Amino acid sequence: MRLELSAEDQAFREEMRGFFTTEVPQEIRSTVLEGRELSRDQIVTSQRILNAAGLAVPHWPVDDGGRDWTDLQRHIWHEEMQQAGVPAPLAFNASMIGPVLAQFATPEMKRRFLPATANLDIWWSQGFSEPDAGSDLAGLRTTAVRDGEDWVVNGQKTWTTLGQYGDWIFTLVRTDPEAKKQSGISMLLIDMTSPGLEVRPIELIDGGHEVNEVWFTDVRVPGENLVGEVNQGWTMAKFLLGNERVGVAPVGAVKRALARAKQLAGAQLDDPLTRARVAELENQLLALELTALRVVANSADGAPHPASSVLKLRGTELQQAVSELILDLAGPASLGARGAEDSDLPGWARRSAPTYLNLRKASIYGGSNEIQRQIIARTILGL
């Protein structure tokens, strides 16, 4: 297969690179490039700039604001965005509920939610995982019972990422406790200001506040907020999770992080063991990049090739390995994690340990790496 870009695709790459490096404020891109935490306003500002240029949701249907791009163009768009340090459009909006609404919602629901979702006028949260229903999502126990024109929701969701910023939450609820567990689930859109809905923070190992519990106590939800048909939720959940796994290999971001690690290493690169470690990571990353191009070239009709599981698996492993390299380069300075900004320790060194710890999640979300190994064994190796 051909792995060199055509003149047209190279021009497209230059167009994306030029936009991302000139139209998105440097202050936002520097926050990403230096590994600092983005604020809610920075994420919203960035996505609105992208949306105004038609670059926030190119993978949506054209009638709903998407672009008729090839898979390779979407890959280039995503890679250049990561390389430039531009925050990717909020995944809950752009990659999760947006495509679900475009596929399953009524025309009225599309008009109400899709433009606001693309522009991040609504910040969506994901209400899937529960304390006993994470990997076994169909085991969820949050219930929705019909009462007149409304649904009454009771239960608990957990690991709700950035739920502290959420305006609405798309939620899987059990609407038929007597049916087979996958068959008794529906999807509801719930206003997070509804009485009886409570968001409780979970402190992570890196000391940050990124995920939350969401509790529902007799929360009344208008019947019109049901997506699709009653008990069709499992079909939408599978559709959403399939979209979530597309583009989950952060090739551009890992390339950027590894290049920065070489800059930060300074005199440590004189150590042959450090040089060998960097060279090994560069070779593995190059192999991953070429695999990503092969996957893109073999995807059909927007459907991910089974080899995309290889990208997720290796992409997250390399992402973690680079974060470990930076942690080792920081050495004892990494113990100053989350120290004050006026600390004598370099900011990148103080952030290295929280970043290393935070990225342990990468091998779990988007379909755990154990699940990806099963997919590779079954669909690629035929085991």
mmCIF file of C-alpha atoms in Angstrom, residues 6-371:
data_model
loop_
_atom_site.group_PDB
_atom_site.id
_atom_site.type_symbol
_atom_site.label_atom_id
_atom_site.label_comp_id
_atom_site.label_asym_id
_atom_site.label_seq_id
_atom_site.Cartn_x
_atom_site.Cartn_y
_atom_site.Cartn_z
ATOM 1 C CA SER A 6 -0.740 12.627 -2.171
ATOM 2 C CA ALA A 7 -0.223 16.276 -3.085
ATOM 3 C CA GLU A 8 -3.872 16.917 -2.240
ATOM 4 C CA ASP A 9 -3.609 15.273 1.181
ATOM 5 C CA GLN A 10 -0.342 17.077 1.908
ATOM 6 C CA ALA A 11 -2.059 20.378 1.091
ATOM 7 C CA PHE A 12 -4.869 19.391 3.448
ATOM 8 C CA ARG A 13 -2.291 18.702 6.177
ATOM 9 C CA GLU A 14 -0.756 22.143 5.663
ATOM 10 C CA GLU A 15 -4.204 23.736 5.805
ATOM 11 C CA MET A 16 -4.982 22.041 9.132
ATOM 12 C CA ARG A 17 -1.537 22.854 10.556
ATOM 13 C CA GLY A 18 -1.867 26.485 9.557
ATOM 14 C CA PHE A 19 -5.312 26.832 11.124
ATOM 15 C CA PHE A 20 -4.481 25.111 14.386
ATOM 16 C CA THR A 21 -1.263 27.065 14.954
ATOM 17 C CA THR A 22 -2.677 30.494 14.100
ATOM 18 C CA GLU A 23 -6.382 30.545 15.019
ATOM 19 C CA VAL A 24 -6.379 28.867 18.431
ATOM 20 C CA PRO A 25 -4.915 31.171 21.117
ATOM 21 C CA GLN A 26 -1.311 30.421 22.077
ATOM 22 C CA GLU A 27 -2.270 30.554 25.759
ATOM 23 C CA ILE A 28 -4.584 27.564 25.282
ATOM 24 C CA ARG A 29 -2.069 25.617 23.180
ATOM 25 C CA SER A 30 0.726 26.318 25.669
ATOM 26 C CA THR A 31 -1.419 24.899 28.460
ATOM 27 C CA VAL A 32 -1.659 21.641 26.512
ATOM 28 C CA LEU A 33 1.947 21.594 25.307
ATOM 29 C CA GLU A 34 3.279 22.158 28.837
ATOM 30 C CA GLY A 35 0.995 19.507 30.342
ATOM 31 C CA ARG A 36 -0.956 21.915 32.510
ATOM 32 C CA GLU A 37 -4.651 21.441 33.321
ATOM 33 C CA LEU A 38 -7.105 23.082 30.942
ATOM 34 C CA SER A 39 -9.876 25.196 32.435
ATOM 35 C CA ARG A 40 -13.498 24.778 31.406
ATOM 36 C CA ASP A 41 -13.400 28.139 29.623
ATOM 37 C CA GLN A 42 -10.310 27.136 27.609
ATOM 38 C CA ILE A 43 -11.971 23.917 26.427
ATOM 39 C CA VAL A 44 -15.160 25.767 25.483
ATOM 40 C CA THR A 45 -13.289 28.584 23.723
ATOM 41 C CA SER A 46 -11.202 26.175 21.675
ATOM 42 C CA GLN A 47 -14.169 24.073 20.567
ATOM 43 C CA ARG A 48 -16.175 27.149 19.542
ATOM 44 C CA ILE A 49 -13.276 28.350 17.386
ATOM 45 C CA LEU A 50 -13.126 24.943 15.721
ATOM 46 C CA ASN A 51 -16.894 24.798 15.268
ATOM 47 C CA ALA A 52 -17.042 28.241 13.668
ATOM 48 C CA ALA A 53 -14.587 26.933 11.058
ATOM 49 C CA GLY A 54 -16.458 23.642 10.576
ATOM 50 C CA LEU A 55 -13.667 21.679 12.287
ATOM 51 C CA ALA A 56 -15.329 20.516 15.510
ATOM 52 C CA VAL A 57 -17.454 17.576 14.304
ATOM 53 C CA PRO A 58 -16.253 16.605 10.803
ATOM 54 C CA HIS A 59 -17.239 12.952 11.372
ATOM 55 C CA TRP A 60 -20.942 13.748 11.880
ATOM 56 C CA PRO A 61 -23.379 13.390 8.965
ATOM 57 C CA VAL A 62 -23.115 16.346 6.592
ATOM 58 C CA ASP A 63 -26.761 17.316 7.220
ATOM 59 C CA ASP A 64 -25.958 17.655 10.927
ATOM 60 C CA GLY A 65 -22.821 19.770 10.531
ATOM 61 C CA GLY A 66 -20.222 17.194 9.506
ATOM 62 C CA ARG A 67 -17.778 17.249 6.604
ATOM 63 C CA ASP A 68 -17.597 14.775 3.766
ATOM 64 C CA TRP A 69 -13.969 13.937 4.492
ATOM 65 C CA THR A 70 -12.116 10.752 3.783
ATOM 66 C CA ASP A 71 -10.913 8.627 6.685
ATOM 67 C CA LEU A 72 -7.360 9.766 5.883
ATOM 68 C CA GLN A 73 -8.375 13.434 6.105
ATOM 69 C CA ARG A 74 -9.986 12.807 9.482
ATOM 70 C CA HIS A 75 -6.801 11.087 10.626
ATOM 71 C CA ILE A 76 -4.689 14.054 9.478
ATOM 72 C CA TRP A 77 -7.093 16.504 11.147
ATOM 73 C CA HIS A 78 -6.824 14.651 14.431
ATOM 74 C CA GLU A 79 -3.042 14.218 14.300
ATOM 75 C CA GLU A 80 -2.321 17.852 13.424
ATOM 76 C CA MET A 81 -4.673 19.009 16.172
ATOM 77 C CA GLN A 82 -2.763 16.941 18.724
ATOM 78 C CA GLN A 83 0.630 18.044 17.401
ATOM 79 C CA ALA A 84 -0.357 21.720 17.661
ATOM 80 C CA GLY A 85 -1.543 21.336 21.253
ATOM 81 C CA VAL A 86 -5.156 22.154 20.382
ATOM 82 C CA PRO A 87 -7.635 20.512 22.781
ATOM 83 C CA ALA A 88 -9.659 17.906 20.926
ATOM 84 C CA PRO A 89 -13.405 18.668 20.795
ATOM 85 C CA LEU A 90 -15.017 17.431 23.995
ATOM 86 C CA ALA A 91 -15.408 13.692 23.447
ATOM 87 C CA PHE A 92 -18.724 13.442 25.328
ATOM 88 C CA ASN A 93 -20.218 15.905 22.846
ATOM 89 C CA ALA A 94 -18.355 15.293 19.603
ATOM 90 C CA SER A 95 -17.646 11.553 19.661
ATOM 91 C CA MET A 96 -20.315 10.127 21.970
ATOM 92 C CA ILE A 97 -23.788 11.653 22.266
ATOM 93 C CA GLY A 98 -23.582 13.738 19.070
ATOM 94 C CA PRO A 99 -23.313 10.749 16.691
ATOM 95 C CA VAL A 100 -25.959 8.870 18.739
ATOM 96 C CA LEU A 101 -28.449 11.723 18.394
ATOM 97 C CA ALA A 102 -27.656 12.063 14.692
ATOM 98 C CA GLN A 103 -28.394 8.353 14.243
ATOM 99 C CA PHE A 104 -31.325 7.702 16.616
ATOM 100 C CA ALA A 105 -33.008 10.976 17.705
ATOM 101 C CA THR A 106 -36.181 12.507 16.345
ATOM 102 C CA PRO A 107 -35.860 15.559 14.054
ATOM 103 C CA GLU A 108 -37.123 17.739 16.901
ATOM 104 C CA MET A 109 -34.515 16.383 19.304
ATOM 105 C CA LYS A 110 -31.769 16.874 16.693
ATOM 106 C CA ARG A 111 -32.734 20.506 16.164
ATOM 107 C CA ARG A 112 -32.842 21.084 19.909
ATOM 108 C CA PHE A 113 -29.542 19.474 20.842
ATOM 109 C CA LEU A 114 -27.123 18.949 17.925
ATOM 110 C CA PRO A 115 -26.106 22.576 17.172
ATOM 111 C CA ALA A 116 -25.611 23.277 20.888
ATOM 112 C CA THR A 117 -23.675 20.025 21.261
ATOM 113 C CA ALA A 118 -21.280 20.850 18.406
ATOM 114 C CA ASN A 119 -20.691 24.371 19.748
ATOM 115 C CA LEU A 120 -20.322 23.213 23.352
ATOM 116 C CA ASP A 121 -23.208 25.439 24.413
ATOM 117 C CA ILE A 122 -24.220 22.273 26.274
ATOM 118 C CA TRP A 123 -21.498 20.398 28.181
ATOM 119 C CA TRP A 124 -22.503 16.725 28.206
ATOM 120 C CA SER A 125 -21.576 14.174 30.844
ATOM 121 C CA GLN A 126 -21.629 10.404 30.361
ATOM 122 C CA GLY A 127 -23.872 8.366 32.670
ATOM 123 C CA PHE A 128 -22.936 4.778 31.851
ATOM 124 C CA SER A 129 -20.659 3.256 34.534
ATOM 125 C CA GLU A 130 -22.029 2.197 37.906
ATOM 126 C CA PRO A 131 -20.265 0.724 40.965
ATOM 127 C CA ASP A 132 -21.170 -2.829 39.823
ATOM 128 C CA ALA A 133 -21.579 -2.111 36.105
ATOM 129 C CA GLY A 134 -18.376 -0.919 34.478
ATOM 130 C CA SER A 135 -16.839 -3.610 32.311
ATOM 131 C CA ASP A 136 -20.189 -5.441 32.573
ATOM 132 C CA LEU A 137 -22.170 -2.402 31.494
ATOM 133 C CA ALA A 138 -25.400 -4.373 31.013
ATOM 134 C CA GLY A 139 -25.425 -5.042 34.751
ATOM 135 C CA LEU A 140 -26.492 -1.459 35.495
ATOM 136 C CA ARG A 141 -29.168 -0.959 38.181
ATOM 137 C CA THR A 142 -30.236 2.689 37.898
ATOM 138 C CA THR A 143 -33.968 2.579 37.225
ATOM 139 C CA ALA A 144 -36.433 4.757 35.330
ATOM 140 C CA VAL A 145 -40.136 4.185 36.032
ATOM 141 C CA ARG A 146 -42.865 5.785 33.957
ATOM 142 C CA ASP A 147 -45.125 8.153 35.938
ATOM 143 C CA GLY A 148 -47.629 9.973 33.717
ATOM 144 C CA GLU A 149 -45.690 11.914 31.070
ATOM 145 C CA ASP A 150 -42.407 11.685 33.006
ATOM 146 C CA TRP A 151 -39.771 9.133 33.921
ATOM 147 C CA VAL A 152 -38.692 8.931 37.584
ATOM 148 C CA VAL A 153 -35.011 8.008 37.890
ATOM 149 C CA ASN A 154 -33.269 6.514 40.943
ATOM 150 C CA GLY A 155 -29.741 5.180 41.246
ATOM 151 C CA GLN A 156 -26.063 6.075 41.004
ATOM 152 C CA LYS A 157 -23.481 6.549 38.262
ATOM 153 C CA THR A 158 -19.740 6.719 38.861
ATOM 154 C CA TRP A 159 -16.467 7.710 37.168
ATOM 155 C CA THR A 160 -18.351 10.563 35.473
ATOM 156 C CA THR A 161 -15.438 12.443 33.915
ATOM 157 C CA LEU A 162 -15.610 16.251 34.259
ATOM 158 C CA GLY A 163 -19.172 15.895 35.549
ATOM 159 C CA GLN A 164 -18.548 18.947 37.708
ATOM 160 C CA TYR A 165 -18.874 21.023 34.516
ATOM 161 C CA GLY A 166 -21.841 19.132 33.077
ATOM 162 C CA ASP A 167 -25.049 20.809 31.939
ATOM 163 C CA TRP A 168 -26.764 17.600 30.764
ATOM 164 C CA ILE A 169 -26.009 13.899 31.171
ATOM 165 C CA PHE A 170 -26.843 11.104 28.709
ATOM 166 C CA THR A 171 -27.790 8.173 30.865
ATOM 167 C CA LEU A 172 -28.485 4.469 30.493
ATOM 168 C CA VAL A 173 -31.326 3.389 32.770
ATOM 169 C CA ARG A 174 -33.150 0.125 33.401
ATOM 170 C CA THR A 175 -36.724 0.454 32.166
ATOM 171 C CA ASP A 176 -37.727 -3.239 32.196
ATOM 172 C CA PRO A 177 -36.325 -5.187 35.159
ATOM 173 C CA GLU A 178 -38.033 -8.380 33.962
ATOM 174 C CA ALA A 179 -36.353 -8.484 30.533
ATOM 175 C CA LYS A 180 -32.960 -9.984 29.646
ATOM 176 C CA LYS A 181 -30.504 -7.471 31.065
ATOM 177 C CA GLN A 182 -29.373 -6.085 27.677
ATOM 178 C CA SER A 183 -33.000 -5.816 26.530
ATOM 179 C CA GLY A 184 -34.403 -3.747 29.391
ATOM 180 C CA ILE A 185 -32.226 -0.634 29.039
ATOM 181 C CA SER A 186 -33.142 2.812 27.655
ATOM 182 C CA MET A 187 -31.284 6.089 27.146
ATOM 183 C CA LEU A 188 -32.492 9.309 28.773
ATOM 184 C CA LEU A 189 -31.138 12.853 28.472
ATOM 185 C CA ILE A 190 -31.222 14.484 31.907
ATOM 186 C CA ASP A 191 -30.776 18.154 32.827
ATOM 187 C CA MET A 192 -28.142 18.140 35.566
ATOM 188 C CA THR A 193 -29.891 20.993 37.382
ATOM 189 C CA SER A 194 -32.923 18.724 37.955
ATOM 190 C CA PRO A 195 -34.048 18.452 41.613
ATOM 191 C CA GLY A 196 -32.759 15.216 43.175
ATOM 192 C CA LEU A 197 -29.589 15.045 41.016
ATOM 193 C CA GLU A 198 -26.353 15.398 42.979
ATOM 194 C CA VAL A 199 -22.715 15.402 41.750
ATOM 195 C CA ARG A 200 -20.106 14.261 44.282
ATOM 196 C CA PRO A 201 -16.344 14.596 43.548
ATOM 197 C CA ILE A 202 -13.902 11.650 43.591
ATOM 198 C CA GLU A 203 -10.278 12.515 44.381
ATOM 199 C CA LEU A 204 -7.821 10.648 42.156
ATOM 200 C CA ILE A 205 -4.383 9.206 42.873
ATOM 201 C CA ASP A 206 -2.803 12.235 41.141
ATOM 202 C CA GLY A 207 -4.544 14.541 43.610
ATOM 203 C CA GLY A 208 -6.832 16.055 40.986
ATOM 204 C CA HIS A 209 -10.610 16.249 40.635
ATOM 205 C CA GLU A 210 -11.489 14.766 37.277
ATOM 206 C CA VAL A 211 -14.216 12.215 37.960
ATOM 207 C CA ASN A 212 -17.391 12.168 40.010
ATOM 208 C CA GLU A 213 -20.289 10.173 41.348
ATOM 209 C CA VAL A 214 -23.742 11.239 40.142
ATOM 210 C CA TRP A 215 -26.707 10.340 42.338
ATOM 211 C CA PHE A 216 -30.364 10.331 41.253
ATOM 212 C CA THR A 217 -33.114 10.489 43.897
ATOM 213 C CA ASP A 218 -36.626 10.599 42.403
ATOM 214 C CA VAL A 219 -35.364 12.753 39.514
ATOM 215 C CA ARG A 220 -38.250 13.544 37.154
ATOM 216 C CA VAL A 221 -37.340 13.487 33.465
ATOM 217 C CA PRO A 222 -39.778 14.590 30.733
ATOM 218 C CA GLY A 223 -40.848 11.698 28.519
ATOM 219 C CA GLU A 224 -39.681 13.608 25.453
ATOM 220 C CA ASN A 225 -36.073 13.210 26.681
ATOM 221 C CA LEU A 226 -36.068 9.505 25.802
ATOM 222 C CA VAL A 227 -33.660 8.834 22.897
ATOM 223 C CA GLY A 228 -35.032 6.384 20.341
ATOM 224 C CA GLU A 229 -37.444 3.721 21.556
ATOM 225 C CA VAL A 230 -38.003 2.321 25.041
ATOM 226 C CA ASN A 231 -35.560 -0.546 25.760
ATOM 227 C CA GLN A 232 -33.390 0.343 22.733
ATOM 228 C CA GLY A 233 -30.593 1.682 24.944
ATOM 229 C CA TRP A 234 -28.200 -1.244 24.521
ATOM 230 C CA THR A 235 -28.146 -0.732 20.754
ATOM 231 C CA MET A 236 -27.246 2.933 21.262
ATOM 232 C CA ALA A 237 -24.643 2.063 23.899
ATOM 233 C CA LYS A 238 -22.835 -0.269 21.478
ATOM 234 C CA PHE A 239 -23.004 2.388 18.754
ATOM 235 C CA LEU A 240 -21.585 5.025 21.108
ATOM 236 C CA LEU A 241 -18.768 2.836 22.428
ATOM 237 C CA GLY A 242 -17.772 1.923 18.870
ATOM 238 C CA ASN A 243 -17.377 5.612 18.066
ATOM 239 C CA GLU A 244 -15.474 6.193 21.316
ATOM 240 C CA ARG A 245 -12.789 3.703 20.288
ATOM 241 C CA VAL A 246 -12.221 5.338 16.900
ATOM 242 C CA GLY A 247 -9.204 7.614 17.112
ATOM 243 C CA VAL A 248 -8.415 6.563 20.665
ATOM 244 C CA ALA A 249 -4.717 5.970 19.784
ATOM 245 C CA PRO A 250 -3.108 9.336 20.610
ATOM 246 C CA VAL A 251 -0.321 9.122 17.989
ATOM 247 C CA GLY A 252 0.056 12.877 17.546
ATOM 248 C CA ALA A 253 0.001 13.579 21.280
ATOM 249 C CA VAL A 254 2.579 10.869 22.028
ATOM 250 C CA LYS A 255 4.874 12.155 19.268
ATOM 251 C CA ARG A 256 4.618 15.625 20.762
ATOM 252 C CA ALA A 257 5.314 14.328 24.296
ATOM 253 C CA LEU A 258 8.334 12.287 23.175
ATOM 254 C CA ALA A 259 9.807 15.229 21.263
ATOM 255 C CA ARG A 260 9.415 17.361 24.372
ATOM 256 C CA ALA A 261 11.029 14.668 26.514
ATOM 257 C CA LYS A 262 14.125 14.859 24.307
ATOM 258 C CA GLN A 263 14.234 18.633 24.806
ATOM 259 C CA LEU A 264 13.827 18.281 28.570
ATOM 260 C CA ALA A 265 16.456 15.560 28.846
ATOM 261 C CA GLY A 266 19.350 17.945 28.176
ATOM 262 C CA ALA A 267 22.656 16.439 29.301
ATOM 263 C CA GLN A 268 20.918 13.210 30.336
ATOM 264 C CA LEU A 269 20.924 12.250 26.653
ATOM 265 C CA ASP A 270 24.690 11.773 27.024
ATOM 266 C CA ASP A 271 23.830 8.603 28.918
ATOM 267 C CA PRO A 272 23.770 5.767 26.338
ATOM 268 C CA LEU A 273 21.017 3.962 28.231
ATOM 269 C CA THR A 274 18.793 7.047 28.084
ATOM 270 C CA ARG A 275 19.546 7.500 24.369
ATOM 271 C CA ALA A 276 18.710 3.846 23.722
ATOM 272 C CA ARG A 277 15.440 4.201 25.626
ATOM 273 C CA VAL A 278 14.454 7.247 23.569
ATOM 274 C CA ALA A 279 15.434 5.537 20.302
ATOM 275 C CA GLU A 280 13.384 2.443 21.195
ATOM 276 C CA LEU A 281 10.322 4.580 21.896
ATOM 277 C CA GLU A 282 10.787 6.508 18.626
ATOM 278 C CA ASN A 283 10.976 3.270 16.651
ATOM 279 C CA GLN A 284 7.884 1.861 18.320
ATOM 280 C CA LEU A 285 6.032 5.116 17.755
ATOM 281 C CA LEU A 286 6.997 5.124 14.067
ATOM 282 C CA ALA A 287 5.666 1.573 13.757
ATOM 283 C CA LEU A 288 2.431 2.664 15.429
ATOM 284 C CA GLU A 289 2.102 5.644 13.092
ATOM 285 C CA LEU A 290 2.519 3.433 10.020
ATOM 286 C CA THR A 291 -0.018 0.980 11.447
ATOM 287 C CA ALA A 292 -2.438 3.866 11.963
ATOM 288 C CA LEU A 293 -2.114 4.792 8.278
ATOM 289 C CA ARG A 294 -2.726 1.162 7.278
ATOM 290 C CA VAL A 295 -5.846 1.033 9.477
ATOM 291 C CA VAL A 296 -7.144 4.261 7.960
ATOM 292 C CA ALA A 297 -6.485 2.959 4.453
ATOM 293 C CA ASN A 298 -8.436 -0.237 5.177
ATOM 294 C CA SER A 299 -11.431 1.267 6.976
ATOM 295 C CA ALA A 300 -14.654 1.127 5.010
ATOM 296 C CA ASP A 301 -17.648 3.447 5.182
ATOM 297 C CA GLY A 302 -16.354 5.023 8.375
ATOM 298 C CA ALA A 303 -16.389 1.709 10.225
ATOM 299 C CA PRO A 304 -13.230 1.030 12.249
ATOM 300 C CA HIS A 305 -10.991 -1.797 11.016
ATOM 301 C CA PRO A 306 -10.503 -4.544 13.663
ATOM 302 C CA ALA A 307 -6.823 -3.541 13.724
ATOM 303 C CA SER A 308 -7.911 -0.305 15.431
ATOM 304 C CA SER A 309 -7.697 -2.409 18.606
ATOM 305 C CA VAL A 310 -3.938 -2.626 17.984
ATOM 306 C CA LEU A 311 -3.815 1.178 17.851
ATOM 307 C CA LYS A 312 -5.665 1.528 21.127
ATOM 308 C CA LEU A 313 -3.514 -1.096 22.826
ATOM 309 C CA ARG A 314 -0.116 0.095 21.611
ATOM 310 C CA GLY A 315 -1.067 3.775 21.642
ATOM 311 C CA THR A 316 -1.938 3.748 25.321
ATOM 312 C CA GLU A 317 1.084 1.585 26.192
ATOM 313 C CA LEU A 318 3.419 4.052 24.468
ATOM 314 C CA GLN A 319 1.610 7.004 26.031
ATOM 315 C CA GLN A 320 2.272 5.506 29.454
ATOM 316 C CA ALA A 321 5.881 4.625 28.567
ATOM 317 C CA VAL A 322 6.660 8.205 27.510
ATOM 318 C CA SER A 323 5.117 9.564 30.710
ATOM 319 C CA GLU A 324 7.352 7.149 32.645
ATOM 320 C CA LEU A 325 10.402 8.401 30.716
ATOM 321 C CA ILE A 326 9.599 12.011 31.637
ATOM 322 C CA LEU A 327 9.064 10.980 35.262
ATOM 323 C CA ASP A 328 12.519 9.360 35.309
ATOM 324 C CA LEU A 329 14.097 12.403 33.648
ATOM 325 C CA ALA A 330 12.614 14.589 36.391
ATOM 326 C CA GLY A 331 14.144 12.332 39.040
ATOM 327 C CA PRO A 332 13.810 13.617 42.640
ATOM 328 C CA ALA A 333 12.184 16.822 41.350
ATOM 329 C CA SER A 334 9.097 14.750 40.526
ATOM 330 C CA LEU A 335 8.480 14.461 44.280
ATOM 331 C CA GLY A 336 7.495 18.142 44.247
ATOM 332 C CA ALA A 337 4.214 17.219 42.583
ATOM 333 C CA ARG A 338 1.615 19.974 42.529
ATOM 334 C CA GLY A 339 3.961 22.377 44.292
ATOM 335 C CA ALA A 340 3.328 26.083 44.072
ATOM 336 C CA GLU A 341 3.970 27.874 40.783
ATOM 337 C CA ASP A 342 6.739 29.928 42.457
ATOM 338 C CA SER A 343 8.629 26.739 43.365
ATOM 339 C CA ASP A 344 12.288 26.519 42.335
ATOM 340 C CA LEU A 345 11.511 23.170 40.716
ATOM 341 C CA PRO A 346 10.700 23.246 36.977
ATOM 342 C CA GLY A 347 6.980 23.061 36.251
ATOM 343 C CA TRP A 348 7.348 20.069 33.929
ATOM 344 C CA ALA A 349 9.162 18.131 36.654
ATOM 345 C CA ARG A 350 6.496 18.939 39.255
ATOM 346 C CA ARG A 351 3.789 17.802 36.829
ATOM 347 C CA SER A 352 5.560 14.616 35.777
ATOM 348 C CA ALA A 353 4.330 12.426 38.653
ATOM 349 C CA PRO A 354 0.642 13.483 38.479
ATOM 350 C CA THR A 355 0.724 12.978 34.708
ATOM 351 C CA TYR A 356 2.327 9.541 35.048
ATOM 352 C CA LEU A 357 -0.263 8.508 37.639
ATOM 353 C CA ASN A 358 -3.205 9.973 35.712
ATOM 354 C CA LEU A 359 -2.297 8.109 32.517
ATOM 355 C CA ARG A 360 -2.689 4.737 34.241
ATOM 356 C CA LYS A 361 -6.349 5.185 33.260
ATOM 357 C CA ALA A 362 -5.502 5.097 29.547
ATOM 358 C CA SER A 363 -5.313 1.303 29.477
ATOM 359 C CA ILE A 364 -8.799 1.053 31.010
ATOM 360 C CA TYR A 365 -11.028 3.593 29.251
ATOM 361 C CA GLY A 366 -12.325 3.263 25.696
ATOM 362 C CA GLY A 367 -12.483 -0.516 26.124
ATOM 363 C CA SER A 368 -9.807 -1.909 28.425
ATOM 364 C CA ASN A 369 -6.586 -3.226 26.922
ATOM 365 C CA GLU A 370 -7.597 -6.721 28.061
ATOM 366 C CA ILE A 371 -10.723 -6.374 25.913
#
